[in-house]
PDB file of C-alpha atoms in Angstrom:
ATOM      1  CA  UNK A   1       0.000   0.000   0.000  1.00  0.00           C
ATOM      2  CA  UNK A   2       1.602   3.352  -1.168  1.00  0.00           C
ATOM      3  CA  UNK A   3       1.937   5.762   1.608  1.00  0.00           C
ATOM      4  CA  UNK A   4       2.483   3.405   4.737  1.00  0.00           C
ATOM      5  CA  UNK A   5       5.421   2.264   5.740  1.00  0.00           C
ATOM      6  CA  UNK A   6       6.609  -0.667   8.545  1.00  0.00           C
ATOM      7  CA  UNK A   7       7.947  -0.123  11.951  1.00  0.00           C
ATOM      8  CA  UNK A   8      10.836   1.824  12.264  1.00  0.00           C
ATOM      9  CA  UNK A   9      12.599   2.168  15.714  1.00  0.00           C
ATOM     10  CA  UNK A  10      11.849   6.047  16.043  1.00  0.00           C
ATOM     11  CA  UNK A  11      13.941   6.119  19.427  1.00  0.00           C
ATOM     12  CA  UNK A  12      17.349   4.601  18.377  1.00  0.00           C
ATOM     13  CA  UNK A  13      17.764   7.442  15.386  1.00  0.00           C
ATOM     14  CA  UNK A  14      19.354  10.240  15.700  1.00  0.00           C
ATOM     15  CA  UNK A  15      17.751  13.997  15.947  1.00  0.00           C
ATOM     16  CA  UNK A  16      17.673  15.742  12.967  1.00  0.00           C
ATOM     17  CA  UNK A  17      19.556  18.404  13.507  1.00  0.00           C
ATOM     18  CA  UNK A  18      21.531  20.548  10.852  1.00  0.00           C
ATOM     19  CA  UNK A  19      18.603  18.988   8.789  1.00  0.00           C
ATOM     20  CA  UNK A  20      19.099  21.364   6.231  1.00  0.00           C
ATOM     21  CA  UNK A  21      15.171  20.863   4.862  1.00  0.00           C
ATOM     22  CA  UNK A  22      14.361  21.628   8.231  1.00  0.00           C
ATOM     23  CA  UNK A  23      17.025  24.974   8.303  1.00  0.00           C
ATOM     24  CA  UNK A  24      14.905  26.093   5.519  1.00  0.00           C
ATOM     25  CA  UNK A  25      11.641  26.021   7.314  1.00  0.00           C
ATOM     26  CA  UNK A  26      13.026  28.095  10.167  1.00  0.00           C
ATOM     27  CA  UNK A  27      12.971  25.440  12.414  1.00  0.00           C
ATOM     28  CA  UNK A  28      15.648  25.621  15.331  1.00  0.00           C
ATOM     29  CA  UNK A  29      17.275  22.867  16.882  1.00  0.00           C
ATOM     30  CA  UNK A  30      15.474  23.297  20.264  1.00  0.00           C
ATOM     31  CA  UNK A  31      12.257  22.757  18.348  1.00  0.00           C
ATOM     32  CA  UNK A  32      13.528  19.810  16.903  1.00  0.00           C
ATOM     33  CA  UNK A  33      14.156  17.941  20.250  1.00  0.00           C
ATOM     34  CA  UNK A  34      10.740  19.359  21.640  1.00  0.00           C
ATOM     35  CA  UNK A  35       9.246  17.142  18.827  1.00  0.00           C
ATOM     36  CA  UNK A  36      12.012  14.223  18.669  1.00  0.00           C
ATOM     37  CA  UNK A  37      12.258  14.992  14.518  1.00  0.00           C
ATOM     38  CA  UNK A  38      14.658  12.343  13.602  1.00  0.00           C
ATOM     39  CA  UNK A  39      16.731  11.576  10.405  1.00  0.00           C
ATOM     40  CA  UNK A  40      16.908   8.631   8.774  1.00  0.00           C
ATOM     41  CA  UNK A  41      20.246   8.138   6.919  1.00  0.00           C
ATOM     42  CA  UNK A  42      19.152   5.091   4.877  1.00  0.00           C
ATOM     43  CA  UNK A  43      15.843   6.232   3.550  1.00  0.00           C
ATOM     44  CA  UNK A  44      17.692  10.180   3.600  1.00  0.00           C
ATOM     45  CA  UNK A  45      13.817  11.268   5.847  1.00  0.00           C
ATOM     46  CA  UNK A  46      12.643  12.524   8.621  1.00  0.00           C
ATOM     47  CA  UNK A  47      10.662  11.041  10.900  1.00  0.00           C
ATOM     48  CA  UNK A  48       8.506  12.794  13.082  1.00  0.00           C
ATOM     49  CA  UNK A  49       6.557  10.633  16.037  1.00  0.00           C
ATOM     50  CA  UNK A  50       2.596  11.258  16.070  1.00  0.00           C
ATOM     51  CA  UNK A  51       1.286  11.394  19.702  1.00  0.00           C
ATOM     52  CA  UNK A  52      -2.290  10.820  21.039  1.00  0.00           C
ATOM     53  CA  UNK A  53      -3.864  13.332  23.344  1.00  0.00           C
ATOM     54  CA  UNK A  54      -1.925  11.937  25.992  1.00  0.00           C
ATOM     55  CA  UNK A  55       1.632  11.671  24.459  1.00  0.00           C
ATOM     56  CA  UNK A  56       1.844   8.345  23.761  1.00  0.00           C
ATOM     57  CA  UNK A  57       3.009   7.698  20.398  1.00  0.00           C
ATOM     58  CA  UNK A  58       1.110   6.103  18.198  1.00  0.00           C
ATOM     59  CA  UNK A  59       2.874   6.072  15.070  1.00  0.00           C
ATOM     60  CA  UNK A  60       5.167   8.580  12.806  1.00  0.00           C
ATOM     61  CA  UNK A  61       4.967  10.053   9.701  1.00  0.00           C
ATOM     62  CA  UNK A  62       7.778   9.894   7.572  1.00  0.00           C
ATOM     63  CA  UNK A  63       8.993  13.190   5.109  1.00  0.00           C
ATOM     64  CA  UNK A  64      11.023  11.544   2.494  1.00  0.00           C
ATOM     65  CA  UNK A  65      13.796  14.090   1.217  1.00  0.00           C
ATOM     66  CA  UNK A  66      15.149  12.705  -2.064  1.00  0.00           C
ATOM     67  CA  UNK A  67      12.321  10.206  -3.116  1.00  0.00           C
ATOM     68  CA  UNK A  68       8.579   9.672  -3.561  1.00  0.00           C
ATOM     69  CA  UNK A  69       5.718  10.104  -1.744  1.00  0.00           C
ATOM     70  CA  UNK A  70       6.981  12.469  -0.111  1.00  0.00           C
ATOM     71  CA  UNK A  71       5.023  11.499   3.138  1.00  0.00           C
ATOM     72  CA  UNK A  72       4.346   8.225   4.131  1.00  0.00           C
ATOM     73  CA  UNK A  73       2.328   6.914   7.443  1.00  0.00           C
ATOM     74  CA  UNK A  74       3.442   4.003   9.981  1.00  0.00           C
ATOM     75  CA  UNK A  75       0.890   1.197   9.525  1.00  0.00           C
ATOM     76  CA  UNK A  76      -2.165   1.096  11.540  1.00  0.00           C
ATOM     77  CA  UNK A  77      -2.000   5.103  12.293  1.00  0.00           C
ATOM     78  CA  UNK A  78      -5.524   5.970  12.256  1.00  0.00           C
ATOM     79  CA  UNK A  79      -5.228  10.080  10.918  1.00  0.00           C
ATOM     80  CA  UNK A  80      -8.356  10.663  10.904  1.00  0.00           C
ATOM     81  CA  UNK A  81      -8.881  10.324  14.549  1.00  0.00           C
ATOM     82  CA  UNK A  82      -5.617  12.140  15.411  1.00  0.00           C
ATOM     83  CA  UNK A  83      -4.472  16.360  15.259  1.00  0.00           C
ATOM     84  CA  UNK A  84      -0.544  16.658  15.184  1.00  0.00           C
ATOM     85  CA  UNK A  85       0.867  18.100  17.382  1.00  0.00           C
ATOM     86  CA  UNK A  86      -2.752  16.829  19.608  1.00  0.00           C
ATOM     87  CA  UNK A  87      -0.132  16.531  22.943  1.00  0.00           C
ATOM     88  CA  UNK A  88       0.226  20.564  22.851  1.00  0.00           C
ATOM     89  CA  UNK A  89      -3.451  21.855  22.830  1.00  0.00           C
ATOM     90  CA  UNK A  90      -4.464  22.309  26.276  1.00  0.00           C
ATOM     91  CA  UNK A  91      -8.269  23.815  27.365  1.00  0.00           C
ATOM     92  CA  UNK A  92      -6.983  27.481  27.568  1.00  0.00           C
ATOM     93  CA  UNK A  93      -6.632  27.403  23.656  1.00  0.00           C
ATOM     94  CA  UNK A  94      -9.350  30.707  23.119  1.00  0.00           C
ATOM     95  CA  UNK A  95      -8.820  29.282  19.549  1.00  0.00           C
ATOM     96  CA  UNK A  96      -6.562  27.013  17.151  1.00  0.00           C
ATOM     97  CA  UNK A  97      -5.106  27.270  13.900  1.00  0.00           C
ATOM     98  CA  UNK A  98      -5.337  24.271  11.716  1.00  0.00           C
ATOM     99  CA  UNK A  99      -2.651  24.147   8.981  1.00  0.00           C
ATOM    100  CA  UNK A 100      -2.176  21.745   6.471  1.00  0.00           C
ATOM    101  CA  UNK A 101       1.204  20.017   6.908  1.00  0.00           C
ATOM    102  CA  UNK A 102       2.872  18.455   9.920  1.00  0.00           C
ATOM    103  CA  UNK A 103       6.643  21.492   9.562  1.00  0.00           C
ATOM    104  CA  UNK A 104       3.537  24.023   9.472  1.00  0.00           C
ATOM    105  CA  UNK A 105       2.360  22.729  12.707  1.00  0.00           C
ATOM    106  CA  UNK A 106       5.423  22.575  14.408  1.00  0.00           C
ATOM    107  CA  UNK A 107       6.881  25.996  13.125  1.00  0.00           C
ATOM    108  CA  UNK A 108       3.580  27.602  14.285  1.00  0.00           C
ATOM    109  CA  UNK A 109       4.622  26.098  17.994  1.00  0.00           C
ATOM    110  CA  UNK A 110       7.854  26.708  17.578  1.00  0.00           C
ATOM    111  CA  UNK A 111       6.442  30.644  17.283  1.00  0.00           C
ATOM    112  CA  UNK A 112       4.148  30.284  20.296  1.00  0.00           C
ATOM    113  CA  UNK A 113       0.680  29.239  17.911  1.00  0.00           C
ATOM    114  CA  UNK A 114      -1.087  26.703  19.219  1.00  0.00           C
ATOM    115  CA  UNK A 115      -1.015  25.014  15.701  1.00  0.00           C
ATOM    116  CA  UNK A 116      -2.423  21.618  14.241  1.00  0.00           C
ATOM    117  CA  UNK A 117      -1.805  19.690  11.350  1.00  0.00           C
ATOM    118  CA  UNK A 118      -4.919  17.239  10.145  1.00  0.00           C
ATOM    119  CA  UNK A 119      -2.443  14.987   8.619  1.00  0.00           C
ATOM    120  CA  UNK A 120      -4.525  15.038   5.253  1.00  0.00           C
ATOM    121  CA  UNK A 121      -5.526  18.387   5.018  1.00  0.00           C
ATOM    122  CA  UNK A 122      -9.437  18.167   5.081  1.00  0.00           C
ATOM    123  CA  UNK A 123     -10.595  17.807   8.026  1.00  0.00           C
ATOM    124  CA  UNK A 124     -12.503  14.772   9.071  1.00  0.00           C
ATOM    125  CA  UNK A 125     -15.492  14.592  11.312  1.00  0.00           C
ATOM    126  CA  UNK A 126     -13.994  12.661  14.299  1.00  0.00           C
ATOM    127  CA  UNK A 127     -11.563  15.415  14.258  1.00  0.00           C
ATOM    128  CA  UNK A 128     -14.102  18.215  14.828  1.00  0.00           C
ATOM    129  CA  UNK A 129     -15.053  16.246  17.890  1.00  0.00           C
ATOM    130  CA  UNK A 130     -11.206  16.696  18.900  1.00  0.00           C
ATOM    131  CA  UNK A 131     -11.246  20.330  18.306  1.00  0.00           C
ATOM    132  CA  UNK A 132     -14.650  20.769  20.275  1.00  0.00           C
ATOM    133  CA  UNK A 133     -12.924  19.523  23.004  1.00  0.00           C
ATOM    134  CA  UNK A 134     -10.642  22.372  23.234  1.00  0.00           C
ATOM    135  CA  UNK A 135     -12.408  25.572  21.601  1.00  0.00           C
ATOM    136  CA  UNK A 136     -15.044  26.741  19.111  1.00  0.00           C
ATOM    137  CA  UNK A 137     -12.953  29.134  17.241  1.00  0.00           C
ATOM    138  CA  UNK A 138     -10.596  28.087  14.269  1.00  0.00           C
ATOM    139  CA  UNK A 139      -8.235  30.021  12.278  1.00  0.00           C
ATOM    140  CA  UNK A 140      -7.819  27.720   9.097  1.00  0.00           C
ATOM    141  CA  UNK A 141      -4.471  28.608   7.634  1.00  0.00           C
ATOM    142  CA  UNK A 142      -4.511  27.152   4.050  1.00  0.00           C
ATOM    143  CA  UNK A 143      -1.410  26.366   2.093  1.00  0.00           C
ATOM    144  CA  UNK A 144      -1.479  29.386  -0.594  1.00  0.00           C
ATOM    145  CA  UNK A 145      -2.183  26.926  -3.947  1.00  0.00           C
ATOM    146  CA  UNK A 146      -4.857  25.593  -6.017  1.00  0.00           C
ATOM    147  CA  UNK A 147      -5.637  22.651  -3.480  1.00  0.00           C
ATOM    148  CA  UNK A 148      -5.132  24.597  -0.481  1.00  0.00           C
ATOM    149  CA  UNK A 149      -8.016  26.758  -1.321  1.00  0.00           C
ATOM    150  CA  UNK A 150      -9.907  24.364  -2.530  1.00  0.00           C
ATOM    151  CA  UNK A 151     -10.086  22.381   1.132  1.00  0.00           C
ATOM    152  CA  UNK A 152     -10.032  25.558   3.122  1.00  0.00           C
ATOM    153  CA  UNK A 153     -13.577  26.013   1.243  1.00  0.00           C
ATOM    154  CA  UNK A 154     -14.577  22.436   2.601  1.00  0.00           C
ATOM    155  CA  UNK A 155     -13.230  22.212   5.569  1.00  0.00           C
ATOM    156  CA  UNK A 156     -14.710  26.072   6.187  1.00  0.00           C
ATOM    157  CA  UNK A 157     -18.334  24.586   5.065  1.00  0.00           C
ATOM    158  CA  UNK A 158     -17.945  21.584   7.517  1.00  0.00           C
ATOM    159  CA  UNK A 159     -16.710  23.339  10.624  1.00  0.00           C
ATOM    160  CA  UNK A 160     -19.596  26.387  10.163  1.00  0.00           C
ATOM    161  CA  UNK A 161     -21.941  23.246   9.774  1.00  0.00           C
ATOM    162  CA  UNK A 162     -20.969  21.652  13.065  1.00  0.00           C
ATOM    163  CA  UNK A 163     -21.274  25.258  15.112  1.00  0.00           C
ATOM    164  CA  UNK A 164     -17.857  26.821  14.722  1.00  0.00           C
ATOM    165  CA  UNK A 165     -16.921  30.016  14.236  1.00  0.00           C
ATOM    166  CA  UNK A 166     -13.766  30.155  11.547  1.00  0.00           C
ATOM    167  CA  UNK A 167     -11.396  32.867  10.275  1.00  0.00           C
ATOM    168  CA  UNK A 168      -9.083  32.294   7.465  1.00  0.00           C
ATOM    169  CA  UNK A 169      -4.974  33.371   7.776  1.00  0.00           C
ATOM    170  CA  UNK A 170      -2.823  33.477   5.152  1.00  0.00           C
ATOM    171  CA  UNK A 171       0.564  33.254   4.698  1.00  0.00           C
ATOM    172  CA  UNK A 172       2.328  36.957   4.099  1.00  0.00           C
ATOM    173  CA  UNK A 173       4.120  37.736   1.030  1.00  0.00           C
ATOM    174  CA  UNK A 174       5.520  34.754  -1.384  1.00  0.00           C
ATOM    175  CA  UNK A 175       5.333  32.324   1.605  1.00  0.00           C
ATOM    176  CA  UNK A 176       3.654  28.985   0.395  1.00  0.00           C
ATOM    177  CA  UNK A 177       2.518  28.293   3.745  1.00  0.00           C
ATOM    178  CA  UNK A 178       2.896  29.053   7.372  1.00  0.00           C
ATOM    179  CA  UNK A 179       6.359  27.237   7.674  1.00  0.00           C
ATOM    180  CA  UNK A 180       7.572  29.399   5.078  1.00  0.00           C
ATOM    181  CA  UNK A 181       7.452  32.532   6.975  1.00  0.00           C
ATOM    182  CA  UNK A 182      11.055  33.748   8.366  1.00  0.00           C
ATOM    183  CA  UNK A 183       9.808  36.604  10.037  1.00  0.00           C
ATOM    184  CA  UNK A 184       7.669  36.909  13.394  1.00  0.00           C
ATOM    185  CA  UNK A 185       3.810  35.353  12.515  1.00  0.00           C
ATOM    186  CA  UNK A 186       2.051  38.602  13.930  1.00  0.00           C
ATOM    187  CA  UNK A 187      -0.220  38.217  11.150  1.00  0.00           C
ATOM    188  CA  UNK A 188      -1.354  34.913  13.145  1.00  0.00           C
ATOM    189  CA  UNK A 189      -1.272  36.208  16.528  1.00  0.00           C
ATOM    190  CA  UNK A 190      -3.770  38.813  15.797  1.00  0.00           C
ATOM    191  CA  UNK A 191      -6.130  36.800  14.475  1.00  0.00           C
ATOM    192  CA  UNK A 192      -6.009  33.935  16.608  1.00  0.00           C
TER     193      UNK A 192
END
């Protein structure tokens, strides 16, 4: 099955650091260990471990650097019942951003956002029960292409359908997305 892989020992690689993918996306090495990104020398990816609401992992996703897909689940990872980074929202969230990609979710922690990925990018409806738990107000921050705006539009009409009250970000500039932004994300503060 294309797009999931099996078992890799997440805890015996080594942190990506100097990751120069991750350099690009602004992410710093403290950020790294906060979310045990590790490298993979033999398939040249990162690995990033996917925690339930508790912080238990329960499986990774895999960012392949130098082959295809370019993402690829651990068997028997159920994303549609799962927010990444889900082990960082906490109840005094007045409201959450939901960006598309996993380095979107972590650079928006990394800046102090309390940022989640859907791991698909439309949102599915065991996930709105996730969000519920924690607020009613979502800040959708699309990627800034064709498919991007086409799920903010249904992931906009599914959340307003279920009761909650959205606002749209978008990245400043040429960024393609939130991870793309070097400078400070005031533009998401003040909306969120």
């Amino acid at each position: 099955e294309e797009g999931v892989i099996n078992d890799i020992d997440v805890d015996s690689l080594p942190y990506a650091e100097l990751n120069e993918y991750l350099r690009r996306r602004y992410i710093t090495n403290e950020t790294i260990e906060e979310f045990s990104i590790k490298y993979h020398v033999g398939f040249d990816a990162l690995v990033v471990p996917i925690n339930d609401r508790n912080g238990k992992q329960v499986g990774y996703i895999r960012r392949n650097l130098s082959s295809e897909p370019k993402y690829m689940n651990s068997k028997g990872m159920d994303v549609s019942n799962l927010l990444f980074p889900l082990d960082k929202l906490d109840d005094s969230n007045e409201s959450v951003v939901i960006v598309e990609g996993i380095f979107d979710a972590i650079r928006a922690n990394q800046e102090g956002i309390k940022g989640v990925a859907t791991l698909g990018g439309e949102i599915k409806k065991r996930q709105l029960r996730l969000l519920g738990e924690f607020t009613n107000n979502i800040v959708l921050c699309p990627d800034r292409d064709k498919e991007g705006v086409r799920l903010a539009e249904k992931n906009v009409n599914l959340l307003e359908k279920y009761g909650f009250t959205v606002s749209i970000a978008k990245p400043s500039g040429v960024a393609k997305d939130l991870a793309d932004i070097k400078d400070s994300l005031t533009d998401y503060r003040k909306d969120s």
